[in-house]
mmCIF file with all atom_site columns, C-alpha atoms in Angstrom:
data_model
loop_
_atom_site.group_PDB
_atom_site.id
_atom_site.type_symbol
_atom_site.label_atom_id
_atom_site.label_alt_id
_atom_site.label_comp_id
_atom_site.label_asym_id
_atom_site.label_entity_id
_atom_site.label_seq_id
_atom_site.pdbx_PDB_ins_code
_atom_site.Cartn_x
_atom_site.Cartn_y
_atom_site.Cartn_z
_atom_site.occupancy
_atom_site.B_iso_or_equiv
_atom_site.pdbx_formal_charge
_atom_site.auth_seq_id
_atom_site.auth_comp_id
_atom_site.auth_asym_id
_atom_site.auth_atom_id
_atom_site.pdbx_PDB_model_num
ATOM 1   C CA . MET A 1 1   ? 11.924 -28.564 -1.400  1.00 42.00 ? 178 MET A CA 1
ATOM 2   C CA . PHE A 1 2   ? 12.056 -25.106 -2.997  1.00 50.00 ? 179 PHE A CA 1
ATOM 3   C CA . ASN A 1 3   ? 9.885  -22.363 -1.481  1.00 67.00 ? 180 ASN A CA 1
ATOM 4   C CA . LYS A 1 4   ? 8.581  -19.810 -3.947  1.00 76.00 ? 181 LYS A CA 1
ATOM 5   C CA . PRO A 1 5   ? 9.215  -16.186 -2.940  1.00 85.00 ? 182 PRO A CA 1
ATOM 6   C CA . LEU A 1 6   ? 6.146  -14.505 -1.497  1.00 92.00 ? 183 LEU A CA 1
ATOM 7   C CA . PRO A 1 7   ? 4.691  -11.240 -2.720  1.00 95.00 ? 184 PRO A CA 1
ATOM 8   C CA . PHE A 1 8   ? 5.016  -8.450  -0.152  1.00 96.00 ? 185 PHE A CA 1
ATOM 9   C CA . LEU A 1 9   ? 1.258  -8.596  0.353   1.00 94.00 ? 186 LEU A CA 1
ATOM 10  C CA . TYR A 1 10  ? 1.496  -12.139 1.740   1.00 95.00 ? 187 TYR A CA 1
ATOM 11  C CA . ARG A 1 11  ? 4.688  -11.857 3.765   1.00 94.00 ? 188 ARG A CA 1
ATOM 12  C CA . THR A 1 12  ? 4.674  -12.158 7.534   1.00 95.00 ? 189 THR A CA 1
ATOM 13  C CA . LEU A 1 13  ? 4.416  -8.995  9.604   1.00 96.00 ? 190 LEU A CA 1
ATOM 14  C CA . GLU A 1 14  ? 7.974  -9.564  10.826  1.00 96.00 ? 191 GLU A CA 1
ATOM 15  C CA . ASP A 1 15  ? 9.306  -9.796  7.242   1.00 95.00 ? 192 ASP A CA 1
ATOM 16  C CA . LYS A 1 16  ? 7.471  -6.620  6.220   1.00 97.00 ? 193 LYS A CA 1
ATOM 17  C CA . GLU A 1 17  ? 8.779  -4.737  9.251   1.00 97.00 ? 194 GLU A CA 1
ATOM 18  C CA . LEU A 1 18  ? 12.369 -5.827  8.615   1.00 97.00 ? 195 LEU A CA 1
ATOM 19  C CA . MET A 1 19  ? 12.175 -4.857  4.935   1.00 96.00 ? 196 MET A CA 1
ATOM 20  C CA . LEU A 1 20  ? 10.859 -1.395  5.831   1.00 97.00 ? 197 LEU A CA 1
ATOM 21  C CA . LEU A 1 21  ? 13.293 -0.850  8.697   1.00 98.00 ? 198 LEU A CA 1
ATOM 22  C CA . GLU A 1 22  ? 16.189 -1.584  6.318   1.00 97.00 ? 199 GLU A CA 1
ATOM 23  C CA . CYS A 1 23  ? 15.065 1.402   4.233   1.00 96.00 ? 200 CYS A CA 1
ATOM 24  C CA . PHE A 1 24  ? 15.864 3.761   7.120   1.00 98.00 ? 201 PHE A CA 1
ATOM 25  C CA . VAL A 1 25  ? 18.681 2.091   9.066   1.00 98.00 ? 202 VAL A CA 1
ATOM 26  C CA . SER A 1 26  ? 21.468 -0.385  8.389   1.00 97.00 ? 203 SER A CA 1
ATOM 27  C CA . LYS A 1 27  ? 20.627 -4.052  7.951   1.00 96.00 ? 204 LYS A CA 1
ATOM 28  C CA . GLU A 1 28  ? 22.427 -4.846  11.209  1.00 97.00 ? 205 GLU A CA 1
ATOM 29  C CA . ARG A 1 29  ? 20.517 -2.176  13.143  1.00 98.00 ? 206 ARG A CA 1
ATOM 30  C CA . ALA A 1 30  ? 17.191 -3.254  11.651  1.00 98.00 ? 207 ALA A CA 1
ATOM 31  C CA . ALA A 1 31  ? 17.830 -6.777  12.927  1.00 97.00 ? 208 ALA A CA 1
ATOM 32  C CA . THR A 1 32  ? 18.209 -5.488  16.499  1.00 97.00 ? 209 THR A CA 1
ATOM 33  C CA . ALA A 1 33  ? 15.344 -2.974  16.450  1.00 97.00 ? 210 ALA A CA 1
ATOM 34  C CA . ARG A 1 34  ? 13.199 -5.175  18.696  1.00 95.00 ? 211 ARG A CA 1
ATOM 35  C CA . LEU A 1 35  ? 15.874 -5.008  21.407  1.00 97.00 ? 212 LEU A CA 1
ATOM 36  C CA . ARG A 1 36  ? 16.400 -1.243  21.582  1.00 97.00 ? 213 ARG A CA 1
ATOM 37  C CA . ALA A 1 37  ? 14.625 1.778   20.094  1.00 98.00 ? 214 ALA A CA 1
ATOM 38  C CA . ILE A 1 38  ? 16.241 3.279   17.021  1.00 98.00 ? 215 ILE A CA 1
ATOM 39  C CA . GLU A 1 39  ? 17.606 6.736   17.811  1.00 98.00 ? 216 GLU A CA 1
ATOM 40  C CA . GLU A 1 40  ? 17.609 9.852   15.640  1.00 97.00 ? 217 GLU A CA 1
ATOM 41  C CA . GLU A 1 41  ? 21.307 9.656   14.746  1.00 97.00 ? 218 GLU A CA 1
ATOM 42  C CA . GLU A 1 42  ? 20.839 6.114   13.399  1.00 98.00 ? 219 GLU A CA 1
ATOM 43  C CA . VAL A 1 43  ? 18.222 7.097   10.797  1.00 98.00 ? 220 VAL A CA 1
ATOM 44  C CA . ASN A 1 44  ? 19.152 7.582   7.145   1.00 95.00 ? 221 ASN A CA 1
ATOM 45  C CA . VAL A 1 45  ? 18.210 11.242  6.657   1.00 94.00 ? 222 VAL A CA 1
ATOM 46  C CA . LEU A 1 46  ? 18.901 11.554  2.908   1.00 92.00 ? 223 LEU A CA 1
ATOM 47  C CA . PRO A 1 47  ? 15.600 11.074  1.051   1.00 91.00 ? 224 PRO A CA 1
ATOM 48  C CA . GLN A 1 48  ? 17.396 10.229  -2.204  1.00 88.00 ? 225 GLN A CA 1
ATOM 49  C CA . THR A 1 49  ? 19.037 7.210   -0.547  1.00 89.00 ? 226 THR A CA 1
ATOM 50  C CA . VAL A 1 50  ? 15.824 5.849   0.983   1.00 93.00 ? 227 VAL A CA 1
ATOM 51  C CA . SER A 1 51  ? 14.057 3.368   -1.267  1.00 92.00 ? 228 SER A CA 1
ATOM 52  C CA . SER A 1 52  ? 10.860 4.597   -2.875  1.00 91.00 ? 229 SER A CA 1
ATOM 53  C CA . LYS A 1 53  ? 9.212  1.356   -1.794  1.00 94.00 ? 230 LYS A CA 1
ATOM 54  C CA . VAL A 1 54  ? 8.350  3.161   1.465   1.00 95.00 ? 231 VAL A CA 1
ATOM 55  C CA . THR A 1 55  ? 5.767  5.155   -0.523  1.00 94.00 ? 232 THR A CA 1
ATOM 56  C CA . ASP A 1 56  ? 4.248  2.112   -2.249  1.00 94.00 ? 233 ASP A CA 1
ATOM 57  C CA . LYS A 1 57  ? 0.476  1.781   -1.809  1.00 93.00 ? 234 LYS A CA 1
ATOM 58  C CA . GLN A 1 58  ? 0.960  -1.700  -0.276  1.00 94.00 ? 235 GLN A CA 1
ATOM 59  C CA . VAL A 1 59  ? 3.100  -0.284  2.540   1.00 96.00 ? 236 VAL A CA 1
ATOM 60  C CA . ASP A 1 60  ? 1.752  0.813   5.912   1.00 96.00 ? 237 ASP A CA 1
ATOM 61  C CA . ILE A 1 61  ? 4.766  2.703   7.191   1.00 97.00 ? 238 ILE A CA 1
ATOM 62  C CA . ASN A 1 62  ? 3.211  2.897   10.665  1.00 97.00 ? 239 ASN A CA 1
ATOM 63  C CA . LEU A 1 63  ? 4.062  -0.794  11.092  1.00 96.00 ? 240 LEU A CA 1
ATOM 64  C CA . ILE A 1 64  ? 7.576  0.255   12.075  1.00 98.00 ? 241 ILE A CA 1
ATOM 65  C CA . LYS A 1 65  ? 6.827  3.325   14.201  1.00 98.00 ? 242 LYS A CA 1
ATOM 66  C CA . GLN A 1 66  ? 7.103  1.285   17.414  1.00 98.00 ? 243 GLN A CA 1
ATOM 67  C CA . TYR A 1 67  ? 10.812 0.660   16.762  1.00 98.00 ? 244 TYR A CA 1
ATOM 68  C CA . PHE A 1 68  ? 11.831 4.334   16.763  1.00 98.00 ? 245 PHE A CA 1
ATOM 69  C CA . SER A 1 69  ? 12.260 6.888   19.522  1.00 98.00 ? 246 SER A CA 1
ATOM 70  C CA . ALA A 1 70  ? 9.945  9.892   19.161  1.00 98.00 ? 247 ALA A CA 1
ATOM 71  C CA . ASP A 1 71  ? 12.757 12.054  17.721  1.00 98.00 ? 248 ASP A CA 1
ATOM 72  C CA . ALA A 1 72  ? 13.822 9.327   15.300  1.00 98.00 ? 249 ALA A CA 1
ATOM 73  C CA . TRP A 1 73  ? 10.245 8.859   14.092  1.00 98.00 ? 250 TRP A CA 1
ATOM 74  C CA . GLN A 1 74  ? 10.046 12.598  13.368  1.00 98.00 ? 251 GLN A CA 1
ATOM 75  C CA . VAL A 1 75  ? 13.069 12.180  11.095  1.00 97.00 ? 252 VAL A CA 1
ATOM 76  C CA . VAL A 1 76  ? 11.392 9.235   9.340   1.00 98.00 ? 253 VAL A CA 1
ATOM 77  C CA . GLU A 1 77  ? 8.259  11.335  8.796   1.00 97.00 ? 254 GLU A CA 1
ATOM 78  C CA . GLN A 1 78  ? 10.340 14.206  7.366   1.00 97.00 ? 255 GLN A CA 1
ATOM 79  C CA . VAL A 1 79  ? 12.092 11.855  4.953   1.00 96.00 ? 256 VAL A CA 1
ATOM 80  C CA . LEU A 1 80  ? 8.726  10.400  3.908   1.00 96.00 ? 257 LEU A CA 1
ATOM 81  C CA . GLU A 1 81  ? 7.323  13.867  3.346   1.00 96.00 ? 258 GLU A CA 1
ATOM 82  C CA . CYS A 1 82  ? 10.247 14.670  1.034   1.00 94.00 ? 259 CYS A CA 1
ATOM 83  C CA . LYS A 1 83  ? 9.793  11.376  -0.837  1.00 93.00 ? 260 LYS A CA 1
ATOM 84  C CA . LEU A 1 84  ? 6.088  12.072  -1.341  1.00 93.00 ? 261 LEU A CA 1
ATOM 85  C CA . LYS A 1 85  ? 6.647  15.674  -2.483  1.00 93.00 ? 262 LYS A CA 1
ATOM 86  C CA . ASP A 1 86  ? 9.187  14.635  -5.095  1.00 86.00 ? 263 ASP A CA 1
ATOM 87  C CA . PRO A 1 87  ? 8.482  10.995  -5.947  1.00 83.00 ? 264 PRO A CA 1
ATOM 88  C CA . LYS A 1 88  ? 11.411 9.699   -7.975  1.00 85.00 ? 265 LYS A CA 1
ATOM 89  C CA . TRP A 1 89  ? 11.489 5.979   -8.540  1.00 89.00 ? 266 TRP A CA 1
ATOM 90  C CA . THR A 1 90  ? 14.817 4.560   -9.593  1.00 91.00 ? 267 THR A CA 1
ATOM 91  C CA . CYS A 1 91  ? 15.904 1.250   -11.065 1.00 93.00 ? 268 CYS A CA 1
ATOM 92  C CA . GLY A 1 92  ? 17.097 -1.275  -8.480  1.00 91.00 ? 269 GLY A CA 1
ATOM 93  C CA . ILE A 1 93  ? 20.016 -2.195  -10.728 1.00 93.00 ? 270 ILE A CA 1
ATOM 94  C CA . CYS A 1 94  ? 21.364 0.987   -12.374 1.00 92.00 ? 271 CYS A CA 1
ATOM 95  C CA . CYS A 1 95  ? 19.857 3.517   -9.900  1.00 89.00 ? 272 CYS A CA 1
ATOM 96  C CA . HIS A 1 96  ? 18.701 5.811   -12.725 1.00 91.00 ? 273 HIS A CA 1
ATOM 97  C CA . ASP A 1 97  ? 15.235 7.338   -12.986 1.00 90.00 ? 274 ASP A CA 1
ATOM 98  C CA . LEU A 1 98  ? 12.599 4.884   -14.199 1.00 92.00 ? 275 LEU A CA 1
ATOM 99  C CA . ALA A 1 99  ? 11.242 7.409   -16.693 1.00 87.00 ? 276 ALA A CA 1
ATOM 100 C CA . SER A 1 100 ? 14.106 6.636   -19.077 1.00 81.00 ? 277 SER A CA 1
ATOM 101 C CA . HIS A 1 101 ? 12.895 3.110   -20.005 1.00 87.00 ? 278 HIS A CA 1
ATOM 102 C CA . LYS A 1 102 ? 9.936  0.760   -19.607 1.00 93.00 ? 279 LYS A CA 1
ATOM 103 C CA . SER A 1 103 ? 10.059 -0.810  -16.183 1.00 94.00 ? 280 SER A CA 1
ATOM 104 C CA . VAL A 1 104 ? 8.511  -3.500  -14.032 1.00 96.00 ? 281 VAL A CA 1
ATOM 105 C CA . GLY A 1 105 ? 7.938  -3.660  -10.266 1.00 95.00 ? 282 GLY A CA 1
ATOM 106 C CA . CYS A 1 106 ? 8.831  -6.642  -8.131  1.00 96.00 ? 283 CYS A CA 1
ATOM 107 C CA . ASP A 1 107 ? 5.898  -7.861  -6.075  1.00 96.00 ? 284 ASP A CA 1
ATOM 108 C CA . GLY A 1 108 ? 8.307  -9.327  -3.525  1.00 95.00 ? 285 GLY A CA 1
ATOM 109 C CA . CYS A 1 109 ? 10.637 -6.471  -2.584  1.00 95.00 ? 286 CYS A CA 1
ATOM 110 C CA . LEU A 1 110 ? 8.620  -3.611  -4.175  1.00 96.00 ? 287 LEU A CA 1
ATOM 111 C CA . GLU A 1 111 ? 11.680 -2.365  -6.080  1.00 95.00 ? 288 GLU A CA 1
ATOM 112 C CA . TRP A 1 112 ? 11.382 -1.329  -9.725  1.00 95.00 ? 289 TRP A CA 1
ATOM 113 C CA . TYR A 1 113 ? 13.651 -2.272  -12.610 1.00 96.00 ? 290 TYR A CA 1
ATOM 114 C CA . HIS A 1 114 ? 14.235 -1.110  -16.178 1.00 95.00 ? 291 HIS A CA 1
ATOM 115 C CA . LEU A 1 115 ? 13.510 -3.891  -18.644 1.00 96.00 ? 292 LEU A CA 1
ATOM 116 C CA . PRO A 1 116 ? 16.925 -3.448  -20.356 1.00 96.00 ? 293 PRO A CA 1
ATOM 117 C CA . CYS A 1 117 ? 18.682 -3.756  -16.975 1.00 95.00 ? 294 CYS A CA 1
ATOM 118 C CA . LEU A 1 118 ? 16.927 -7.100  -16.492 1.00 96.00 ? 295 LEU A CA 1
ATOM 119 C CA . LYS A 1 119 ? 17.868 -8.075  -20.064 1.00 95.00 ? 296 LYS A CA 1
ATOM 120 C CA . ILE A 1 120 ? 14.215 -8.578  -21.027 1.00 94.00 ? 297 ILE A CA 1
ATOM 121 C CA . ASN A 1 121 ? 12.180 -6.887  -23.754 1.00 92.00 ? 298 ASN A CA 1
ATOM 122 C CA . THR A 1 122 ? 8.609  -7.125  -22.486 1.00 92.00 ? 299 THR A CA 1
ATOM 123 C CA . ILE A 1 123 ? 6.858  -6.825  -19.161 1.00 90.00 ? 300 ILE A CA 1
ATOM 124 C CA . PRO A 1 124 ? 6.253  -10.342 -17.811 1.00 89.00 ? 301 PRO A CA 1
ATOM 125 C CA . LYS A 1 125 ? 2.601  -11.381 -17.912 1.00 87.00 ? 302 LYS A CA 1
ATOM 126 C CA . ARG A 1 126 ? 2.209  -12.917 -14.475 1.00 86.00 ? 303 ARG A CA 1
ATOM 127 C CA . LYS A 1 127 ? -0.042 -12.162 -11.553 1.00 89.00 ? 304 LYS A CA 1
ATOM 128 C CA . TYR A 1 128 ? 3.049  -11.662 -9.372  1.00 93.00 ? 305 TYR A CA 1
ATOM 129 C CA . TRP A 1 129 ? 6.477  -10.920 -10.801 1.00 94.00 ? 306 TRP A CA 1
ATOM 130 C CA . MET A 1 130 ? 9.620  -11.442 -8.716  1.00 94.00 ? 307 MET A CA 1
ATOM 131 C CA . CYS A 1 131 ? 12.970 -9.852  -9.497  1.00 94.00 ? 308 CYS A CA 1
ATOM 132 C CA . PRO A 1 132 ? 16.137 -11.943 -9.770  1.00 92.00 ? 309 PRO A CA 1
ATOM 133 C CA . LYS A 1 133 ? 17.146 -10.954 -6.235  1.00 91.00 ? 310 LYS A CA 1
ATOM 134 C CA . CYS A 1 134 ? 13.866 -12.202 -4.731  1.00 92.00 ? 311 CYS A CA 1
ATOM 135 C CA . ASN A 1 135 ? 13.986 -15.359 -6.849  1.00 88.00 ? 312 ASN A CA 1
ATOM 136 C CA . SER A 1 136 ? 17.477 -16.182 -5.557  1.00 83.00 ? 313 SER A CA 1
ATOM 137 C CA . VAL A 1 137 ? 16.456 -16.112 -1.890  1.00 70.00 ? 314 VAL A CA 1
#
């Protein structure tokens, strides 16, 4: 039986935490965050390489605070501050600024995509739209 991908809003707390942790640390490290606190040197400190999904209105970034040491959380907050001061959303496929083309946001992973990069001409008219990546999971 095929399970439809869930919008972020309806995902489990564990799934949301893992998705957000992977924005700041490697996938491998995010998977072990429950075992040991994430330290400052493990945090991705380059705001331009952290997904803009961390600033999405559906995201409560404090969900993941418990997995970081105090110093590491300060780094996360600094990165977030930079992202909020200069909010640049980029396409999840070509990594270029979304302002260059019409775009659509995935309700599953909260990434945004240019319509041409998805090889579609119009924004899908659905309550929840899932990107190809989320649909393949």
